[in-house]
mmCIF file of C-alpha atoms in Angstrom:
data_model
loop_
_atom_site.group_PDB
_atom_site.id
_atom_site.type_symbol
_atom_site.label_atom_id
_atom_site.label_comp_id
_atom_site.label_asym_id
_atom_site.label_seq_id
_atom_site.Cartn_x
_atom_site.Cartn_y
_atom_site.Cartn_z
ATOM 1 C CA MET A 1 14.365 -18.040 1.190
ATOM 2 C CA ILE A 2 16.913 -19.950 3.276
ATOM 3 C CA PRO A 3 15.081 -22.077 5.894
ATOM 4 C CA ASP A 4 17.698 -21.847 8.677
ATOM 5 C CA ALA A 5 18.895 -18.339 7.904
ATOM 6 C CA PRO A 6 19.061 -16.029 10.917
ATOM 7 C CA TRP A 7 17.592 -12.841 9.437
ATOM 8 C CA ARG A 8 13.828 -13.115 9.173
ATOM 9 C CA VAL A 9 11.399 -10.736 7.493
ATOM 10 C CA SER A 10 7.750 -10.633 8.537
ATOM 11 C CA VAL A 11 4.667 -8.816 7.291
ATOM 12 C CA HIS A 12 2.024 -7.713 9.787
ATOM 13 C CA ASP A 13 -1.707 -7.314 9.302
ATOM 14 C CA ASP A 14 -3.243 -3.858 9.159
ATOM 15 C CA ASP A 15 -6.496 -2.196 8.126
ATOM 16 C CA VAL A 16 -5.072 -0.426 5.090
ATOM 17 C CA ASN A 17 -3.848 -3.127 2.745
ATOM 18 C CA THR A 18 -6.328 -5.504 1.164
ATOM 19 C CA ILE A 19 -5.617 -9.206 1.160
ATOM 20 C CA VAL A 20 -5.572 -9.079 -2.655
ATOM 21 C CA ALA A 21 -2.828 -6.444 -2.643
ATOM 22 C CA ILE A 22 -0.790 -8.405 -0.096
ATOM 23 C CA TRP A 23 -1.198 -11.567 -2.168
ATOM 24 C CA TYR A 24 0.110 -9.720 -5.234
ATOM 25 C CA LEU A 25 3.012 -7.981 -3.460
ATOM 26 C CA LEU A 26 4.241 -11.225 -1.883
ATOM 27 C CA GLN A 27 4.558 -12.619 -5.402
ATOM 28 C CA THR A 28 6.297 -9.629 -6.940
ATOM 29 C CA LEU A 29 8.518 -8.560 -4.022
ATOM 30 C CA CYS A 30 9.184 -11.803 -2.133
ATOM 31 C CA GLY A 31 9.235 -14.188 -5.090
ATOM 32 C CA LEU A 32 6.547 -16.470 -3.706
ATOM 33 C CA ASP A 33 4.459 -18.394 -6.208
ATOM 34 C CA SER A 34 0.758 -17.628 -6.310
ATOM 35 C CA PRO A 35 -0.451 -20.436 -3.977
ATOM 36 C CA GLN A 36 2.333 -19.678 -1.456
ATOM 37 C CA ALA A 37 1.557 -15.988 -1.585
ATOM 38 C CA GLN A 38 -2.157 -16.604 -1.183
ATOM 39 C CA GLN A 39 -1.633 -18.842 1.856
ATOM 40 C CA THR A 40 0.823 -16.385 3.403
ATOM 41 C CA ALA A 41 -1.608 -13.497 2.862
ATOM 42 C CA LEU A 42 -4.278 -15.541 4.637
ATOM 43 C CA ASP A 43 -1.854 -16.284 7.487
ATOM 44 C CA ILE A 44 -1.150 -12.559 7.857
ATOM 45 C CA HIS A 45 -4.859 -11.845 8.042
ATOM 46 C CA GLN A 46 -5.750 -14.688 10.400
ATOM 47 C CA ARG A 47 -2.682 -14.744 12.676
ATOM 48 C CA GLY A 48 -1.708 -11.103 12.562
ATOM 49 C CA GLN A 49 1.638 -11.674 10.896
ATOM 50 C CA ALA A 50 3.625 -14.156 8.822
ATOM 51 C CA GLU A 51 7.225 -14.725 7.865
ATOM 52 C CA VAL A 52 7.877 -13.881 4.223
ATOM 53 C CA GLY A 53 11.629 -14.343 3.942
ATOM 54 C CA ALA A 54 14.727 -15.666 5.701
ATOM 55 C CA PHE A 55 18.221 -14.590 4.770
ATOM 56 C CA GLY A 56 21.810 -15.194 5.734
ATOM 57 C CA ASP A 57 22.702 -11.541 6.063
ATOM 58 C CA ARG A 58 21.109 -8.437 7.480
ATOM 59 C CA ALA A 59 21.539 -6.294 4.364
ATOM 60 C CA THR A 60 19.438 -8.603 2.200
ATOM 61 C CA ALA A 61 16.727 -8.829 4.838
ATOM 62 C CA GLU A 62 16.636 -5.048 5.223
ATOM 63 C CA ALA A 63 16.469 -4.554 1.458
ATOM 64 C CA LEU A 64 13.284 -6.620 1.410
ATOM 65 C CA VAL A 65 11.841 -4.710 4.386
ATOM 66 C CA VAL A 66 12.514 -1.428 2.575
ATOM 67 C CA SER A 67 10.839 -2.724 -0.571
ATOM 68 C CA LEU A 68 7.776 -3.956 1.340
ATOM 69 C CA GLN A 69 7.462 -0.735 3.343
ATOM 70 C CA ARG A 70 7.779 1.346 0.181
ATOM 71 C CA HIS A 71 4.678 -0.443 -1.059
ATOM 72 C CA GLY A 72 2.784 0.358 2.144
ATOM 73 C CA LEU A 73 3.117 -2.951 3.971
ATOM 74 C CA HIS A 74 4.019 -3.218 7.648
ATOM 75 C CA ALA A 75 7.234 -5.217 7.353
ATOM 76 C CA THR A 76 9.765 -5.926 10.078
ATOM 77 C CA ALA A 77 13.112 -7.687 10.392
ATOM 78 C CA GLY A 78 14.425 -9.854 13.187
ATOM 79 C CA ASN A 79 17.468 -11.907 14.028
ATOM 80 C CA ALA A 80 16.479 -15.424 15.081
ATOM 81 C CA MET B 1 -0.657 23.563 -1.909
ATOM 82 C CA ASP B 2 -3.202 25.980 -3.390
ATOM 83 C CA GLU B 3 -5.315 23.359 -5.140
ATOM 84 C CA PRO B 4 -8.827 22.861 -3.738
ATOM 85 C CA VAL B 5 -9.580 19.728 -1.774
ATOM 86 C CA ARG B 6 -10.824 17.148 -4.219
ATOM 87 C CA GLU B 7 -13.201 14.291 -3.519
ATOM 88 C CA VAL B 8 -14.472 11.552 -5.796
ATOM 89 C CA ALA B 9 -18.195 11.507 -6.609
ATOM 90 C CA PHE B 10 -20.694 8.699 -7.083
ATOM 91 C CA ASP B 11 -20.707 8.936 -10.891
ATOM 92 C CA ASP B 12 -16.929 8.617 -11.133
ATOM 93 C CA TYR B 13 -15.213 5.500 -12.414
ATOM 94 C CA PHE B 14 -11.844 3.730 -12.513
ATOM 95 C CA ASP B 15 -11.306 0.598 -14.618
ATOM 96 C CA ALA B 16 -8.230 -1.547 -15.173
ATOM 97 C CA LEU B 17 -8.338 -4.088 -17.984
ATOM 98 C CA PRO B 18 -5.756 -6.679 -19.062
ATOM 99 C CA VAL B 19 -4.639 -6.151 -22.672
ATOM 100 C CA VAL B 20 -1.820 -7.649 -24.734
ATOM 101 C CA GLU B 21 0.494 -4.689 -24.118
ATOM 102 C CA GLY B 22 -0.131 -4.469 -20.365
ATOM 103 C CA ILE B 23 -2.964 -2.934 -18.361
ATOM 104 C CA LEU B 24 -5.388 -0.439 -19.830
ATOM 105 C CA VAL B 25 -6.470 2.098 -17.222
ATOM 106 C CA ARG B 26 -9.498 4.317 -17.707
ATOM 107 C CA MET B 27 -10.830 6.806 -15.219
ATOM 108 C CA SER B 28 -13.105 9.796 -15.061
ATOM 109 C CA ASP B 29 -11.605 13.278 -15.197
ATOM 110 C CA ASN B 30 -12.484 13.862 -11.564
ATOM 111 C CA VAL B 31 -10.829 10.628 -10.406
ATOM 112 C CA ALA B 32 -7.673 11.517 -12.357
ATOM 113 C CA ALA B 33 -7.631 15.030 -10.876
ATOM 114 C CA THR B 34 -8.349 13.765 -7.342
ATOM 115 C CA LEU B 35 -5.654 11.126 -7.536
ATOM 116 C CA ALA B 36 -3.156 13.604 -8.984
ATOM 117 C CA HIS B 37 -3.963 15.982 -6.134
ATOM 118 C CA HIS B 38 -3.423 13.422 -3.376
ATOM 119 C CA VAL B 39 -0.314 11.959 -5.009
ATOM 120 C CA GLY B 40 0.960 15.534 -5.273
ATOM 121 C CA GLU B 41 0.477 15.813 -1.517
ATOM 122 C CA LEU B 42 2.413 12.574 -1.093
ATOM 123 C CA ILE B 43 5.297 13.965 -3.148
ATOM 124 C CA GLN B 44 5.351 17.106 -1.016
ATOM 125 C CA PHE B 45 5.447 14.990 2.112
ATOM 126 C CA LEU B 46 8.195 12.655 0.901
ATOM 127 C CA GLU B 47 10.356 15.517 -0.395
ATOM 128 C CA HIS B 48 9.602 18.341 2.046
ATOM 129 C CA ASP B 49 7.880 16.840 5.120
ATOM 130 C CA GLU B 50 4.720 18.818 4.324
ATOM 131 C CA VAL B 51 1.724 17.158 5.987
ATOM 132 C CA PRO B 52 -1.561 17.754 4.126
ATOM 133 C CA PRO B 53 -4.230 19.614 6.117
ATOM 134 C CA LYS B 54 -6.729 17.426 7.938
ATOM 135 C CA ARG B 55 -10.177 17.690 6.385
ATOM 136 C CA THR B 56 -12.330 16.339 9.191
ATOM 137 C CA GLY B 57 -12.239 16.120 12.959
ATOM 138 C CA PHE B 58 -11.256 19.718 13.660
ATOM 139 C CA LEU B 59 -10.832 18.956 17.345
ATOM 140 C CA ARG B 60 -8.126 16.411 16.630
ATOM 141 C CA ARG B 61 -4.567 17.598 16.730
ATOM 142 C CA ARG B 62 -2.783 17.920 13.433
ATOM 143 C CA LEU B 63 -0.255 15.149 12.895
ATOM 144 C CA SER B 64 3.381 16.116 12.674
ATOM 145 C CA ALA B 65 5.610 14.995 9.820
ATOM 146 C CA GLU B 66 7.283 12.631 12.286
ATOM 147 C CA ASP B 67 3.894 11.066 13.165
ATOM 148 C CA VAL B 68 3.063 10.498 9.501
ATOM 149 C CA LEU B 69 6.545 9.190 8.747
ATOM 150 C CA ARG B 70 6.300 6.595 11.544
ATOM 151 C CA ARG B 71 2.855 5.560 10.326
ATOM 152 C CA MET B 72 4.032 5.263 6.734
ATOM 153 C CA PHE B 73 7.272 3.482 7.603
ATOM 154 C CA PRO B 74 6.650 1.658 10.905
ATOM 155 C CA ASP B 75 9.402 0.403 13.180
ATOM 156 C CA ALA B 76 11.303 -2.306 11.325
ATOM 157 C CA TYR B 77 12.734 -3.680 14.572
ATOM 158 C CA ARG B 78 11.294 -4.215 18.047
ATOM 159 C CA ASP B 79 14.027 -2.095 19.560
ATOM 160 C CA ARG B 80 13.155 1.567 19.028
ATOM 161 C CA ALA B 81 16.751 2.754 18.609
ATOM 162 C CA THR B 82 17.494 0.066 16.026
ATOM 163 C CA ALA B 83 14.252 0.919 14.226
ATOM 164 C CA ASP B 84 15.149 4.623 14.148
ATOM 165 C CA ASP B 85 18.593 3.731 12.826
ATOM 166 C CA PHE B 86 16.988 1.614 10.082
ATOM 167 C CA ARG B 87 14.705 4.503 9.102
ATOM 168 C CA THR B 88 17.685 6.879 8.954
ATOM 169 C CA ARG B 89 19.966 4.553 6.983
ATOM 170 C CA HIS B 90 17.289 3.820 4.379
ATOM 171 C CA ALA B 91 15.655 7.258 4.267
ATOM 172 C CA SER B 92 16.656 7.988 0.690
ATOM 173 C CA LEU B 93 15.077 4.770 -0.586
ATOM 174 C CA LEU B 94 11.990 4.933 1.622
ATOM 175 C CA ARG B 95 11.324 8.562 0.685
ATOM 176 C CA ASP B 96 12.138 8.244 -3.008
ATOM 177 C CA SER B 97 9.395 10.144 -4.837
ATOM 178 C CA THR B 98 10.222 8.921 -8.347
ATOM 179 C CA ALA B 99 7.293 6.487 -8.531
ATOM 180 C CA PRO B 100 4.650 8.936 -7.218
ATOM 181 C CA ARG B 101 5.979 11.577 -9.615
ATOM 182 C CA ARG B 102 5.488 9.257 -12.604
ATOM 183 C CA VAL B 103 1.968 8.322 -11.425
ATOM 184 C CA ARG B 104 1.017 11.972 -10.991
ATOM 185 C CA ALA B 105 2.313 12.782 -14.468
ATOM 186 C CA GLN B 106 0.190 9.979 -15.949
ATOM 187 C CA CYS B 107 -2.928 11.222 -14.134
ATOM 188 C CA LEU B 108 -2.353 14.763 -15.373
ATOM 189 C CA GLY B 109 -1.715 13.524 -18.904
ATOM 190 C CA GLY B 110 -5.125 12.017 -19.591
ATOM 191 C CA ARG B 111 -7.824 9.754 -18.299
ATOM 192 C CA SER B 112 -6.864 6.637 -20.285
ATOM 193 C CA PHE B 113 -3.425 5.091 -20.607
ATOM 194 C CA LEU B 114 -1.473 1.850 -20.760
ATOM 195 C CA LEU B 115 0.609 0.560 -17.847
ATOM 196 C CA ASP B 116 3.607 -1.719 -18.282
ATOM 197 C CA HIS B 117 5.279 -3.726 -15.499
ATOM 198 C CA GLN B 118 7.318 -0.762 -14.218
ATOM 199 C CA ASP B 119 4.273 1.506 -14.294
ATOM 200 C CA MET B 120 2.333 -1.069 -12.284
ATOM 201 C CA ASP B 121 5.000 -1.027 -9.572
ATOM 202 C CA ASP B 122 4.893 2.776 -9.524
ATOM 203 C CA TRP B 123 1.148 2.677 -8.960
ATOM 204 C CA MET B 124 1.414 0.092 -6.189
ATOM 205 C CA ILE B 125 3.941 2.304 -4.401
ATOM 206 C CA ALA B 126 1.930 5.498 -4.842
ATOM 207 C CA LEU B 127 -1.390 3.952 -3.815
ATOM 208 C CA GLY B 128 0.232 2.106 -0.916
ATOM 209 C CA LEU B 129 1.824 5.225 0.543
ATOM 210 C CA VAL B 130 -0.827 7.847 -0.193
ATOM 211 C CA ARG B 131 -3.371 6.014 1.964
ATOM 212 C CA LEU B 132 -0.956 5.915 4.877
ATOM 213 C CA MET B 133 -0.344 9.627 4.528
ATOM 214 C CA LEU B 134 -4.093 10.329 4.763
ATOM 215 C CA HIS B 135 -5.415 7.561 7.012
ATOM 216 C CA PRO B 136 -4.285 5.566 10.056
ATOM 217 C CA ARG B 137 -2.888 2.091 9.516
ATOM 218 C CA HIS B 138 -5.287 0.592 12.053
ATOM 219 C CA GLY B 139 -8.997 1.240 12.375
ATOM 220 C CA VAL B 140 -11.384 0.833 9.460
ATOM 221 C CA ASP B 141 -11.699 4.048 7.463
ATOM 222 C CA ARG B 142 -14.786 4.142 5.255
ATOM 223 C CA SER B 143 -14.159 7.567 3.752
ATOM 224 C CA MET B 144 -15.022 7.722 0.074
ATOM 225 C CA THR B 145 -11.461 8.519 -0.921
ATOM 226 C CA ASN B 146 -10.030 5.579 0.995
ATOM 227 C CA VAL B 147 -12.557 3.165 -0.506
ATOM 228 C CA TRP B 148 -11.561 4.426 -3.958
ATOM 229 C CA PHE B 149 -7.902 3.795 -3.234
ATOM 230 C CA TRP B 150 -8.743 0.193 -2.340
ATOM 231 C CA HIS B 151 -10.796 -0.136 -5.520
ATOM 232 C CA MET B 152 -7.996 1.263 -7.685
ATOM 233 C CA GLN B 153 -5.312 -0.940 -6.197
ATOM 234 C CA ASP B 154 -7.320 -4.167 -6.284
ATOM 235 C CA SER B 155 -8.498 -3.428 -9.831
ATOM 236 C CA LEU B 156 -4.891 -3.014 -10.974
ATOM 237 C CA VAL B 157 -3.771 -6.193 -9.201
ATOM 238 C CA LEU B 158 -6.535 -8.312 -10.690
ATOM 239 C CA ALA B 159 -5.965 -6.856 -14.159
ATOM 240 C CA SER B 160 -2.255 -7.611 -13.986
ATOM 241 C CA ASN B 161 -2.861 -11.147 -12.694
ATOM 242 C CA PRO B 162 -6.132 -12.413 -14.180
ATOM 243 C CA HIS B 163 -5.459 -15.893 -12.750
ATOM 244 C CA MET B 164 -6.003 -14.443 -9.280
ATOM 245 C CA VAL B 165 -9.631 -13.808 -10.158
ATOM 246 C CA ASP B 166 -10.157 -17.567 -10.485
ATOM 247 C CA ASN B 167 -9.002 -18.080 -6.896
ATOM 248 C CA MET B 168 -10.936 -15.173 -5.412
ATOM 249 C CA ALA B 169 -13.938 -17.195 -4.278
ATOM 250 C CA ASP B 170 -11.791 -19.597 -2.257
ATOM 251 C CA LEU B 171 -9.744 -16.741 -0.844
ATOM 252 C CA VAL B 172 -12.729 -14.701 0.277
ATOM 253 C CA HIS B 173 -14.409 -17.768 1.771
ATOM 254 C CA SER B 174 -11.239 -18.768 3.643
ATOM 255 C CA ALA B 175 -10.562 -15.292 4.921
ATOM 256 C CA PHE B 176 -13.816 -13.719 5.950
ATOM 257 C CA GLY B 177 -16.836 -14.795 3.992
ATOM 258 C CA GLY B 178 -17.258 -11.758 1.825
ATOM 259 C CA HIS B 179 -15.066 -8.812 2.731
ATOM 260 C CA LEU B 180 -11.893 -8.418 0.724
ATOM 261 C CA HIS B 181 -10.295 -6.000 3.125
ATOM 262 C CA SER B 182 -7.667 -7.673 5.282
ATOM 263 C CA GLY B 183 -8.670 -5.861 8.438
ATOM 264 C CA ARG B 184 -12.378 -6.634 8.377
ATOM 265 C CA ARG B 185 -13.657 -9.721 10.041
ATOM 266 C CA PRO B 186 -17.273 -10.922 9.955
ATOM 267 C CA PRO B 187 -19.303 -9.953 13.018
ATOM 268 C CA LYS B 188 -19.523 -12.497 15.802
ATOM 269 C CA ARG B 189 -22.901 -14.144 16.157
#
């Protein structure tokens, strides 16, 4: 993840995915380590959404959104 | 599809155990057949836009393929036109049925098998999407089938990452004092 990158990817809370599954998918798809993924999964649950990636180009951000959506997560992209 | 509607029963089981070679999955014949049936419906939807028949709530309107598609793959952008463009540009990847096809083949092939890393990803995709084909994304659904999907997915995750089990108590306490489901919050006192 690039801190100041303009293309941001977020995951939103829903009533379908368990927090355990989100925790796991953030590790395998977003490359977060286990504590980061656990905290981000909690943020998604408690705040309704959390940023899971920031990228310098749109294509990379969209590739992650596609991957997250293919696994059932509610992922979105945005240009900061 | 001509197959009868399948439902899991109380004496069914699904286990996922970490072993040296990967994850050992064991399930009852009925669970394997039920999962194969629903994943078959998912394949039909992804490949042919066929929406499975609704089993309850006969007064509710039947969802269109477009409704299910938007539920399964929600708007990736705030702007509706940009979101529709995203869905169109990535349709082939989003609707790729390769993973569900492999999962269905495993379910039809027996009630005990070994999953490697690629298999695990296939199962996460199939279980993630099949629930969204059958149930809304928001609103707690306590149908037996949906609860089983949660059980299967969480069992696989914890078997593939046993270290996560050690952190479960802290996670559950931090999140909601008992419920593992992300959408359930404890009742207000």
